[in-house]
Coordinates of C-alpha atoms and ligand atoms in Angstrom, one line a residue:
M1 CA 41.4 0.8 4.9
K2 CA 39.0 -1.4 7.1
L3 CA 35.7 -2.3 5.6
C4 CA 32.7 -0.7 7.5
F5 CA 29.1 0.2 7.3
Y6 CA 26.6 2.1 9.2
L7 CA 23.7 0.0 10.7
A8 CA 20.2 1.9 10.4
T9 CA 19.1 1.0 13.9
K10 CA 18.6 2.6 17.2
N11 CA 18.0 -0.9 18.8
K12 CA 21.0 -1.4 20.9
N13 CA 20.2 -5.2 21.4
K14 CA 20.3 -5.7 17.6
F15 CA 23.6 -3.7 17.4
K16 CA 25.2 -5.8 20.0
E17 CA 24.1 -8.9 18.3
I18 CA 25.1 -8.1 14.9
R19 CA 28.4 -6.9 16.1
E20 CA 29.1 -9.9 17.7
I21 CA 28.0 -12.0 14.6
I22 CA 30.0 -9.9 12.0
G23 CA 33.1 -9.9 14.2
E24 CA 36.3 -7.9 14.1
E25 CA 36.9 -8.1 10.3
I26 CA 34.2 -5.1 9.4
E27 CA 33.6 -2.2 11.6
I28 CA 29.9 -1.4 12.3
L29 CA 29.0 2.3 13.1
L30 CA 25.7 3.5 14.6
P31 CA 23.8 6.6 13.3
P32 CA 24.4 10.0 14.8
D33 CA 22.5 10.5 18.0
N34 CA 20.2 13.1 16.6
I35 CA 18.6 11.0 14.0
E36 CA 15.3 9.5 14.7
F37 CA 13.9 7.0 12.4
P38 CA 10.3 7.6 11.3
E39 CA 7.5 4.9 12.0
E40 CA 7.9 1.8 9.6
K41 CA 5.5 2.1 6.8
G42 CA 6.6 -0.9 4.5
K43 CA 4.4 -3.9 4.0
T44 CA 7.2 -6.4 3.8
L45 CA 10.4 -6.9 5.7
E46 CA 12.4 -6.0 2.7
E47 CA 10.7 -2.8 2.3
N48 CA 11.1 -1.8 5.7
A49 CA 14.8 -2.7 5.6
F50 CA 15.4 -0.7 2.6
L51 CA 13.4 2.4 4.1
K52 CA 15.6 2.4 6.9
A53 CA 18.7 2.2 5.1
E54 CA 17.5 4.9 2.7
Y55 CA 16.5 7.3 5.3
L56 CA 20.0 7.2 6.9
S57 CA 21.5 7.6 3.6
R58 CA 20.1 11.0 3.3
F59 CA 22.6 12.0 6.2
I60 CA 25.4 9.7 5.4
K61 CA 26.9 9.9 2.0
N62 CA 29.3 7.7 0.3
E63 CA 29.4 4.9 2.9
Y64 CA 27.6 1.5 3.1
I65 CA 24.5 1.5 5.2
V66 CA 22.7 -1.5 6.2
G67 CA 19.0 -1.5 7.0
E68 CA 17.7 -4.6 9.0
D69 CA 14.1 -5.7 9.9
S70 CA 12.8 -8.8 11.3
G71 CA 9.9 -10.3 12.7
L72 CA 8.2 -13.5 14.2
F73 CA 5.7 -15.4 12.0
V74 CA 3.6 -17.8 13.5
E75 CA 2.0 -20.4 10.9
K76 CA -1.4 -21.0 12.6
L77 CA -1.8 -17.1 13.0
N78 CA -1.4 -16.7 9.4
G79 CA 2.1 -15.0 9.9
L80 CA 1.2 -12.8 13.1
P81 CA 2.7 -10.9 14.6
G82 CA 4.9 -10.6 11.3
I83 CA 6.3 -7.2 10.5
N84 CA 4.4 -5.5 13.2
S85 CA 6.2 -7.6 15.8
A86 CA 7.9 -4.8 17.7
I87 CA 4.5 -3.1 18.5
F88 CA 2.4 -6.3 18.4
S89 CA 0.5 -5.2 21.6
G90 CA 0.1 -1.7 20.5
E91 CA 3.4 -0.8 22.4
R92 CA 7.0 -1.1 22.0
D93 CA 7.0 -3.3 25.1
D94 CA 8.5 -7.0 24.9
K95 CA 6.5 -8.3 27.9
K96 CA 3.1 -7.1 26.7
N97 CA 3.8 -8.5 23.0
I98 CA 4.7 -11.7 24.5
E99 CA 1.4 -11.9 26.8
K100 CA -0.7 -10.9 23.8
L101 CA 0.8 -13.6 21.5
L102 CA 0.5 -16.3 24.3
Y103 CA -3.2 -15.3 24.8
M104 CA -3.9 -15.4 21.1
M105 CA -2.2 -19.1 21.2
K106 CA -3.9 -20.4 24.1
D107 CA -6.0 -22.7 22.2
L108 CA -3.2 -24.2 20.2
K109 CA -2.4 -27.2 22.5
T110 CA 0.1 -29.2 20.5
K111 CA 3.7 -28.4 20.0
E112 CA 3.2 -28.9 16.2
S113 CA 0.1 -26.3 16.1
R114 CA 2.6 -23.6 17.6
K115 CA 5.3 -23.7 14.7
A116 CA 6.8 -20.3 14.0
R117 CA 9.8 -18.7 12.2
F118 CA 11.9 -15.8 12.8
I119 CA 12.9 -13.9 9.5
T120 CA 15.6 -11.1 9.3
V121 CA 16.3 -9.1 6.2
A122 CA 19.2 -6.9 5.7
C123 CA 19.6 -4.5 2.8
L124 CA 22.9 -3.1 1.9
F125 CA 22.6 0.2 0.5
G126 CA 24.9 3.0 -0.7
K127 CA 27.9 3.2 -2.9
G128 CA 25.7 1.8 -5.6
E129 CA 24.5 -1.1 -4.0
K130 CA 21.1 -2.2 -3.1
V131 CA 21.3 -5.9 -2.2
F132 CA 19.0 -7.9 0.1
F133 CA 20.2 -10.8 2.5
K134 CA 17.6 -13.1 4.2
G135 CA 18.0 -15.3 7.3
E136 CA 15.3 -17.8 8.7
I137 CA 15.0 -20.2 11.7
E138 CA 12.2 -22.3 12.5
G139 CA 10.9 -23.2 15.9
Y140 CA 7.8 -23.3 18.4
I141 CA 6.3 -21.0 20.7
T142 CA 6.4 -22.4 24.0
F143 CA 3.5 -22.4 26.4
E144 CA 5.3 -19.9 28.8
P145 CA 8.3 -17.7 28.9
R146 CA 11.7 -19.4 29.6
G147 CA 15.1 -18.0 30.1
L148 CA 16.4 -14.4 30.7
N149 CA 18.8 -13.6 28.0
G150 CA 18.2 -11.8 24.5
F151 CA 15.3 -9.5 23.8
G152 CA 11.8 -9.5 22.1
Y153 CA 10.3 -12.9 21.8
D154 CA 13.5 -14.8 22.8
P155 CA 11.7 -16.3 26.1
I156 CA 9.0 -17.9 24.0
F157 CA 11.0 -19.1 20.9
E158 CA 12.2 -22.8 21.2
I159 CA 14.5 -24.3 18.9
P160 CA 13.5 -28.0 18.6
E161 CA 16.8 -29.6 17.8
I162 CA 18.2 -28.0 21.2
G163 CA 15.0 -27.9 23.3
K164 CA 16.1 -24.5 24.7
T165 CA 14.4 -21.0 24.0
F166 CA 16.7 -18.3 22.5
A167 CA 16.6 -16.6 26.0
E168 CA 18.0 -19.8 27.8
M169 CA 20.9 -19.7 25.3
K170 CA 24.2 -17.8 25.8
T171 CA 24.6 -15.1 23.1
E172 CA 27.2 -16.9 21.3
E173 CA 24.8 -20.0 21.1
K174 CA 22.1 -17.9 19.6
N175 CA 24.4 -16.2 17.1
K176 CA 25.5 -19.4 15.8
I177 CA 22.2 -20.4 14.5
S178 CA 19.9 -17.2 14.7
H179 CA 17.9 -15.8 11.5
R180 CA 19.8 -12.6 12.0
S181 CA 23.1 -14.5 12.0
I182 CA 22.3 -16.4 8.8
A183 CA 21.5 -13.0 6.9
F184 CA 24.3 -11.1 8.5
K185 CA 27.0 -13.8 7.6
K186 CA 25.8 -13.7 3.9
L187 CA 26.1 -9.9 4.0
K188 CA 29.7 -10.3 5.5
E189 CA 30.7 -12.8 2.9
Y190 CA 29.6 -10.4 0.2
L191 CA 31.2 -7.4 1.5
I192 CA 34.5 -9.3 2.1
K193 CA 34.5 -10.9 -1.6
K194 CA 33.7 -7.4 -3.0
A195 CA 36.5 -5.8 -1.3
K196 CA 38.8 -8.4 -2.6
E197 CA 37.7 -8.1 -6.0
G198 CA 37.8 -4.3 -6.2
Ligands
LIG201 P1 12.1 -4.3 14.0 O1 12.8 -3.5 14.8 O2 11.0 -3.8 13.1 O3 13.0 -5.2 13.1 O4 11.2 -5.2 15.1 C1 11.7 -6.5 15.3 C2 10.9 -7.0 16.4 O5 10.7 -8.4 16.3 C3 11.7 -6.9 17.8 O6 11.3 -5.8 18.4 C4 11.3 -8.2 18.4 O7 10.0 -8.0 19.2 C5 11.2 -9.2 17.2 N1 12.5 -9.8 17.1 C6 13.1 -9.9 15.9 N2 14.2 -10.4 16.0 C7 14.3 -10.9 17.2 C8 15.2 -11.9 18.1 O8 16.3 -12.3 17.6 N3 14.7 -12.2 19.2 C9 13.4 -12.0 19.7 N4 12.6 -11.1 19.1 C10 13.0 -10.7 18.0

């Protein structure tokens, strides 16, 4: 039987990215349409990833469930926007979130002072599992948005070795290096290894 897990998200961008990262070997299923996730109340990415997975497990039994939480952490802003990245401006609005962040960073004039990292935590839950997988990538916040691909803060997150923002990369390019791909490739290896053993 093909390996599969439910992804505890309503975010179509994340679903698409994760499906491309995981590839054909594992099937990824979306939660039923009538399920709405509660507001994220955790204080860490780990807690939120777990809470999403645990919530879905109330409706879906005897299956693997994966909760994912991610955020952008700017060094000089003591880790803001952090776990509240999705609603940093007070609204779930990528453009406004970017505007607020760039405004807060307007006095940080050097590249070095604009260091940031994206972090993803995935929590594999169900069938007796509760395991966390983490992925991180370092970059710089640009002075203005560049590129049209991706979502969230992609237009202002530049990868130093490549000199492009995530939004200037094709999906395949982002998926080779992103925080989300690092976390989900670890999860994939874990599931495949377990399936072989068991
Ligand atoms: P979550 O749904 O609580 O995990 O919110 C994550 C938020 O962090 C998203 O809404 C984005 O604003 C931001 N974010 C996470 N991963 C990425 C990414 O790969 N690119 C751009 N923004 C991201």
